[in-house]
Each structure stands twice: as structure tokens, then as C-alpha cells.
């Protein structure tokens, strides 16, 4: 669990609001720069990751971000679609800093991802989520081989999602590098969208549990 959310609730709200006001100030300054100097648009590669970091506490507190595990969240959840997202840089700071970069960290991220998928299965089984729900996310969470093995179908990522990933590329680079244990640059052209229907996810429950148990033993 993210240790930030173990502190006093009132203090969480105070910090979250202060952080949100800071990012609003940064956005205001950026927009003024853009108006006066069009190349300032390129600062989006810095502003977008800052937005992700500074808005995370507030978005979680108001329910925009619903966490399935400490490093897996769903944004705009509905009975029809669950768009999965890796934890933000804010989550990395509080959750992943105790893990050594490289294999151990990569395995723990995958473990948290599996915990999240098992949480979705639990929701489907207890009737709080439709079995027809489409669960989807970008394949940089795991390899194409692992995604296929777990029953996910892979397809080309649409242009809107690629633009969003590109805007947050700096975040993606350092998170990906930590998982690889060295400086590494993920290729946008190799990113795929992985998706699976709720019924098929439930059907693969045994595989998910087996892989999760294996990772926890390691």
C-alpha cells in the first residue's frame, strides 16, 4: 500500500490540495510562455509528467483514480470498460523505492499488476462488476508473450493513446529504465493495446494465481 494514504486523512487532503495548486500555477506559467513563444509547447514533455505526479493524491481522494493494487489503477471505471494504467511517479516514490532496480523491481511491478487483475476477477465473481466488462491497457506493462499467455488480445494502440504516452515519455523512460536495471528507451512503435473480456479473464484465473504465487515466492 502507498504509505501516503496511511497518514491522517485531513493531512492527506491538505497536501493533495496544495500539490494541485502548485501544478495549476505551473500550468499557468507554461501557458503564458506558449503565448509569447510557440516553441514553449515542447515544454509539455516536462509539464505532463509533473501533472501526473502532482494530481495523483487529489485524483485518488476524489475517486477519479481507483486503485486495484498499489501500482495499478483504473481511470473512468464503468461496467463496460476498465482502462488500466500503471501507477504514477507519485506511486513509484512511495511504493517502489524499497525495491532494487532491475529484475526484482520488474517482478514486483508484474506482481502488483496480477494482484489488480485478480481484484477485477473478484469483483466479477461477487457481482459488483459485469462479466462483459472489457479490460484493457498498454502492453508495456508486460511482454507480448505474457499478455497472450494470460488470454489478452493484442492490437495496435490508437493515435490518441500514443500521443498521451508520448507526452509522458520522460516518466515512461525512467520507470522503464528502473525495471530494466539500466538506461533504456521504450519504443513507441512496439507498444500494443492488450484487452480481454471479463468472462475470459475469469477463465484464466488459475494461470494468474499460479504466476502471482511464483512471483511472490521469488
C-alpha positions as a LaTeX table, in Angstrom:
\begin{tabular}{lrrr}
\hline
Residue & $x$ (\AA) & $y$ (\AA) & $z$ (\AA) \\
\hline
Unk1 & 0.00 & 0.00 & 0.00 \\
Unk2 & 1.10 & 3.57 & $-0.70$ \\
Unk3 & 2.21 & 4.84 & 2.71 \\
Unk4 & 0.96 & 8.34 & 1.91 \\
Unk5 & $-2.62$ & 7.13 & 2.35 \\
Unk6 & $-1.85$ & 5.82 & 5.83 \\
Unk7 & $-1.34$ & 9.31 & 7.24 \\
Unk8 & $-4.14$ & 11.38 & 8.79 \\
Unk9 & $-6.97$ & 11.90 & 6.29 \\
Unk10 & $-7.18$ & 15.63 & 6.88 \\
Unk11 & $-3.45$ & 15.96 & 6.26 \\
Unk12 & $-3.82$ & 13.95 & 3.05 \\
Unk13 & $-6.40$ & 16.44 & 1.78 \\
Unk14 & $-4.30$ & 19.45 & 2.75 \\
Unk15 & $-1.21$ & 18.08 & 0.96 \\
Unk16 & $-3.27$ & 17.00 & $-2.07$ \\
Unk17 & $-4.85$ & 20.44 & $-2.46$ \\
Unk18 & $-1.50$ & 22.22 & $-2.06$ \\
Unk19 & 0.03 & 19.95 & $-4.71$ \\
Unk20 & $-2.89$ & 20.63 & $-7.04$ \\
Unk21 & $-2.50$ & 24.38 & $-6.60$ \\
Unk22 & 1.21 & 24.06 & $-7.40$ \\
Unk23 & 0.52 & 22.27 & $-10.69$ \\
Unk24 & $-2.14$ & 24.84 & $-11.59$ \\
Unk25 & 0.47 & 27.56 & $-11.08$ \\
Unk26 & 2.92 & 25.62 & $-13.28$ \\
Unk27 & 0.25 & 25.25 & $-15.99$ \\
Unk28 & $-0.49$ & 28.99 & $-15.84$ \\
Unk29 & 3.19 & 29.86 & $-16.28$ \\
Unk30 & 3.50 & 27.35 & $-19.14$ \\
Unk31 & 0.50 & 28.82 & $-20.97$ \\
Unk32 & 1.97 & 32.31 & $-20.66$ \\
Unk33 & 5.25 & 31.03 & $-22.12$ \\
Unk34 & 3.39 & 29.39 & $-25.03$ \\
Unk35 & 1.51 & 32.61 & $-25.83$ \\
Unk36 & 4.76 & 34.55 & $-26.01$ \\
Unk37 & 6.90 & 31.83 & $-27.56$ \\
Unk38 & 5.35 & 28.98 & $-29.58$ \\
Unk39 & 8.34 & 26.60 & $-29.08$ \\
Unk40 & 7.24 & 26.64 & $-25.45$ \\
Unk41 & 4.76 & 23.94 & $-26.49$ \\
Unk42 & 7.64 & 21.47 & $-26.27$ \\
Unk43 & 7.69 & 22.01 & $-22.52$ \\
Unk44 & 4.69 & 19.68 & $-22.46$ \\
Unk45 & 7.20 & 16.81 & $-22.15$ \\
Unk46 & 8.05 & 18.24 & $-18.73$ \\
Unk47 & 4.63 & 19.61 & $-17.77$ \\
Unk48 & 2.72 & 16.37 & $-18.48$ \\
Unk49 & 4.83 & 14.23 & $-16.10$ \\
Unk50 & 4.58 & 16.96 & $-13.46$ \\
Unk51 & 0.79 & 16.93 & $-13.90$ \\
Unk52 & 0.73 & 13.17 & $-13.31$ \\
Unk53 & 2.80 & 13.50 & $-10.14$ \\
Unk54 & 1.09 & 16.48 & $-8.53$ \\
Unk55 & $-2.51$ & 15.46 & $-9.26$ \\
Unk56 & $-2.29$ & 11.85 & $-8.10$ \\
Unk57 & $-3.20$ & 12.36 & $-4.40$ \\
Unk58 & $-6.24$ & 14.54 & $-5.17$ \\
Unk59 & $-7.48$ & 12.35 & $-8.01$ \\
Unk60 & $-7.31$ & 9.32 & $-5.74$ \\
Unk61 & $-9.06$ & 11.07 & $-2.87$ \\
Unk62 & $-11.96$ & 12.23 & $-5.05$ \\
Unk63 & $-12.25$ & 8.84 & $-6.75$ \\
Unk64 & $-11.07$ & 9.65 & $-10.27$ \\
Unk65 & $-8.28$ & 7.13 & $-9.77$ \\
Unk66 & $-9.50$ & 3.79 & $-8.42$ \\
Unk67 & $-6.61$ & 1.55 & $-7.38$ \\
Unk68 & $-6.80$ & $-2.20$ & $-7.92$ \\
Unk69 & $-3.36$ & $-2.65$ & $-6.32$ \\
Unk70 & $-0.63$ & $-0.23$ & $-5.16$ \\
Unk71 & 0.74 & 0.04 & $-8.72$ \\
Unk72 & $-2.33$ & $-0.48$ & $-10.89$ \\
Unk73 & $-5.24$ & 1.89 & $-11.26$ \\
Unk74 & $-8.30$ & 2.31 & $-13.44$ \\
Unk75 & $-9.46$ & 5.70 & $-14.69$ \\
Unk76 & $-13.12$ & 6.32 & $-15.53$ \\
Unk77 & $-14.17$ & 2.81 & $-14.48$ \\
Unk78 & $-17.54$ & 1.54 & $-15.69$ \\
Unk79 & $-19.35$ & $-1.78$ & $-16.15$ \\
Unk80 & $-18.46$ & $-1.60$ & $-19.85$ \\
Unk81 & $-14.76$ & $-0.75$ & $-19.74$ \\
Unk82 & $-11.79$ & $-0.83$ & $-17.37$ \\
Unk83 & $-8.88$ & 1.19 & $-18.74$ \\
Unk84 & $-5.84$ & 0.07 & $-16.76$ \\
Unk85 & $-2.93$ & 2.38 & $-16.03$ \\
Unk86 & 0.37 & 1.75 & $-14.32$ \\
Unk87 & 0.92 & 3.59 & $-11.05$ \\
Unk88 & 2.12 & 7.18 & $-11.42$ \\
Unk89 & 5.51 & 8.60 & $-10.47$ \\
Unk90 & 3.93 & 9.58 & $-7.13$ \\
Unk91 & 3.12 & 5.92 & $-6.50$ \\
Unk92 & 6.65 & 4.88 & $-7.51$ \\
Unk93 & 8.06 & 7.28 & $-4.92$ \\
Unk94 & 6.10 & 5.73 & $-2.05$ \\
Unk95 & 5.70 & 2.11 & $-3.17$ \\
Unk96 & 8.66 & 1.04 & $-5.30$ \\
Unk97 & 11.63 & 2.88 & $-3.81$ \\
Unk98 & 12.43 & $-0.02$ & $-1.45$ \\
Unk99 & 12.99 & $-2.41$ & $-4.37$ \\
Unk100 & 16.31 & $-2.67$ & $-6.16$ \\
Unk101 & 16.16 & $-1.69$ & $-9.83$ \\
Unk102 & 16.24 & $-4.46$ & $-12.38$ \\
Unk103 & 14.71 & $-7.92$ & $-12.17$ \\
Unk104 & 13.37 & $-7.63$ & $-8.61$ \\
Unk105 & 11.58 & $-4.37$ & $-9.32$ \\
Unk106 & 10.20 & $-5.64$ & $-12.64$ \\
Unk107 & 8.87 & $-8.79$ & $-10.95$ \\
Unk108 & 7.23 & $-6.76$ & $-8.18$ \\
Unk109 & 5.52 & $-4.46$ & $-10.69$ \\
Unk110 & 4.18 & $-7.52$ & $-12.54$ \\
Unk111 & 3.09 & $-8.99$ & $-9.20$ \\
Unk112 & 1.13 & $-5.82$ & $-8.39$ \\
Unk113 & $-0.38$ & $-5.93$ & $-11.87$ \\
Unk114 & $-1.53$ & $-9.53$ & $-11.32$ \\
Unk115 & $-2.97$ & $-8.57$ & $-7.93$ \\
Unk116 & $-5.00$ & $-5.92$ & $-9.73$ \\
Unk117 & $-6.30$ & $-8.38$ & $-12.32$ \\
Unk118 & $-7.25$ & $-10.82$ & $-9.56$ \\
Unk119 & $-9.09$ & $-7.98$ & $-7.86$ \\
Unk120 & $-11.10$ & $-7.45$ & $-11.07$ \\
Unk121 & $-11.92$ & $-11.17$ & $-11.14$ \\
Unk122 & $-13.07$ & $-10.93$ & $-7.53$ \\
Unk123 & $-15.41$ & $-8.06$ & $-8.46$ \\
Unk124 & $-16.85$ & $-10.06$ & $-11.36$ \\
Unk125 & $-17.35$ & $-13.15$ & $-9.22$ \\
Unk126 & $-19.16$ & $-11.27$ & $-6.44$ \\
Unk127 & $-21.39$ & $-9.48$ & $-8.96$ \\
Unk128 & $-20.13$ & $-5.94$ & $-8.37$ \\
Unk129 & $-18.72$ & $-5.78$ & $-11.92$ \\
Unk130 & $-20.20$ & $-7.05$ & $-15.18$ \\
Unk131 & $-18.63$ & $-10.16$ & $-16.68$ \\
Unk132 & $-18.91$ & $-8.40$ & $-20.05$ \\
Unk133 & $-16.51$ & $-5.63$ & $-18.99$ \\
Unk134 & $-13.61$ & $-5.02$ & $-21.37$ \\
Unk135 & $-10.31$ & $-4.82$ & $-19.50$ \\
Unk136 & $-7.60$ & $-3.07$ & $-21.46$ \\
Unk137 & $-4.18$ & $-1.47$ & $-21.07$ \\
Unk138 & $-0.96$ & $-0.73$ & $-22.93$ \\
Unk139 & 1.31 & $-3.73$ & $-23.37$ \\
Unk140 & 4.42 & $-2.09$ & $-21.91$ \\
Unk141 & 3.08 & $-3.39$ & $-18.59$ \\
Unk142 & 4.22 & $-6.85$ & $-19.71$ \\
Unk143 & 5.66 & $-8.66$ & $-22.71$ \\
Unk144 & 3.51 & $-9.67$ & $-25.67$ \\
Unk145 & 4.19 & $-13.29$ & $-24.77$ \\
Unk146 & 2.94 & $-12.87$ & $-21.21$ \\
Unk147 & $-0.13$ & $-10.93$ & $-22.38$ \\
Unk148 & $-1.06$ & $-13.67$ & $-24.87$ \\
Unk149 & $-0.44$ & $-16.40$ & $-22.30$ \\
Unk150 & $-2.86$ & $-14.70$ & $-19.91$ \\
Unk151 & $-5.57$ & $-14.55$ & $-22.57$ \\
Unk152 & $-5.21$ & $-10.94$ & $-23.71$ \\
Unk153 & $-5.64$ & $-9.97$ & $-27.36$ \\
Unk154 & $-3.09$ & $-7.52$ & $-28.75$ \\
Unk155 & $-3.88$ & $-4.76$ & $-31.22$ \\
Unk156 & $-2.34$ & $-1.53$ & $-32.46$ \\
Unk157 & $-2.52$ & 1.32 & $-29.97$ \\
Unk158 & $-4.65$ & 4.17 & $-31.31$ \\
Unk159 & $-3.16$ & 7.59 & $-32.06$ \\
Unk160 & $-4.79$ & 9.32 & $-29.05$ \\
Unk161 & $-3.21$ & 6.87 & $-26.60$ \\
Unk162 & 0.16 & 7.13 & $-28.37$ \\
Unk163 & 0.08 & 10.93 & $-28.07$ \\
Unk164 & $-0.69$ & 10.62 & $-24.36$ \\
Unk165 & 2.17 & 8.16 & $-23.90$ \\
Unk166 & 4.49 & 10.43 & $-25.90$ \\
Unk167 & 3.60 & 13.44 & $-23.73$ \\
Unk168 & 4.53 & 11.41 & $-20.65$ \\
Unk169 & 7.59 & 9.81 & $-22.26$ \\
Unk170 & 10.07 & 11.14 & $-19.67$ \\
Unk171 & 8.15 & 9.37 & $-16.92$ \\
Unk172 & 7.98 & 6.23 & $-19.03$ \\
Unk173 & 11.73 & 6.30 & $-19.66$ \\
Unk174 & 12.83 & 6.47 & $-16.02$ \\
Unk175 & 10.23 & 3.93 & $-14.86$ \\
Unk176 & 11.15 & 1.58 & $-17.70$ \\
Unk177 & 14.86 & 2.08 & $-17.00$ \\
Unk178 & 14.40 & 1.18 & $-13.33$ \\
Unk179 & 12.60 & $-2.00$ & $-14.35$ \\
Unk180 & 15.40 & $-2.88$ & $-16.80$ \\
Unk181 & 18.16 & $-2.01$ & $-14.34$ \\
Unk182 & 19.80 & 0.32 & $-16.86$ \\
Unk183 & 19.02 & 3.35 & $-19.00$ \\
Unk184 & 16.51 & 2.15 & $-21.60$ \\
Unk185 & 14.18 & 3.86 & $-24.05$ \\
Unk186 & 10.89 & 2.03 & $-24.74$ \\
Unk187 & 9.89 & 2.07 & $-28.39$ \\
Unk188 & 6.52 & 3.69 & $-29.01$ \\
Unk189 & 6.04 & 1.79 & $-32.26$ \\
Unk190 & 6.20 & $-1.53$ & $-30.41$ \\
Unk191 & 3.56 & $-0.58$ & $-27.83$ \\
Unk192 & 0.34 & $-2.55$ & $-28.26$ \\
Unk193 & $-3.05$ & $-2.38$ & $-26.60$ \\
Unk194 & $-3.91$ & $-5.54$ & $-24.69$ \\
Unk195 & $-7.55$ & $-6.29$ & $-23.90$ \\
Unk196 & $-9.71$ & $-9.10$ & $-22.61$ \\
Unk197 & $-13.38$ & $-9.61$ & $-21.76$ \\
Unk198 & $-14.31$ & $-10.22$ & $-18.14$ \\
Unk199 & $-15.51$ & $-13.78$ & $-18.75$ \\
Unk200 & $-12.22$ & $-14.74$ & $-20.37$ \\
Unk201 & $-10.26$ & $-13.07$ & $-17.58$ \\
Unk202 & $-12.13$ & $-15.16$ & $-15.03$ \\
Unk203 & $-11.44$ & $-18.27$ & $-17.13$ \\
Unk204 & $-7.71$ & $-17.52$ & $-16.79$ \\
Unk205 & $-7.87$ & $-17.11$ & $-13.01$ \\
Unk206 & $-5.83$ & $-20.27$ & $-12.34$ \\
Unk207 & $-2.98$ & $-19.04$ & $-14.57$ \\
Unk208 & $-2.99$ & $-15.63$ & $-12.88$ \\
Unk209 & $-2.90$ & $-17.16$ & $-9.40$ \\
Unk210 & $-0.10$ & $-19.54$ & $-10.40$ \\
Unk211 & 2.04 & $-16.74$ & $-11.84$ \\
Unk212 & 1.32 & $-14.48$ & $-8.88$ \\
Unk213 & 2.28 & $-17.24$ & $-6.41$ \\
Unk214 & 5.50 & $-17.88$ & $-8.36$ \\
Unk215 & 6.48 & $-14.19$ & $-8.24$ \\
Unk216 & 5.71 & $-13.91$ & $-4.53$ \\
Unk217 & 7.89 & $-16.94$ & $-3.78$ \\
Unk218 & 10.78 & $-15.32$ & $-5.67$ \\
\hline
\end{tabular}
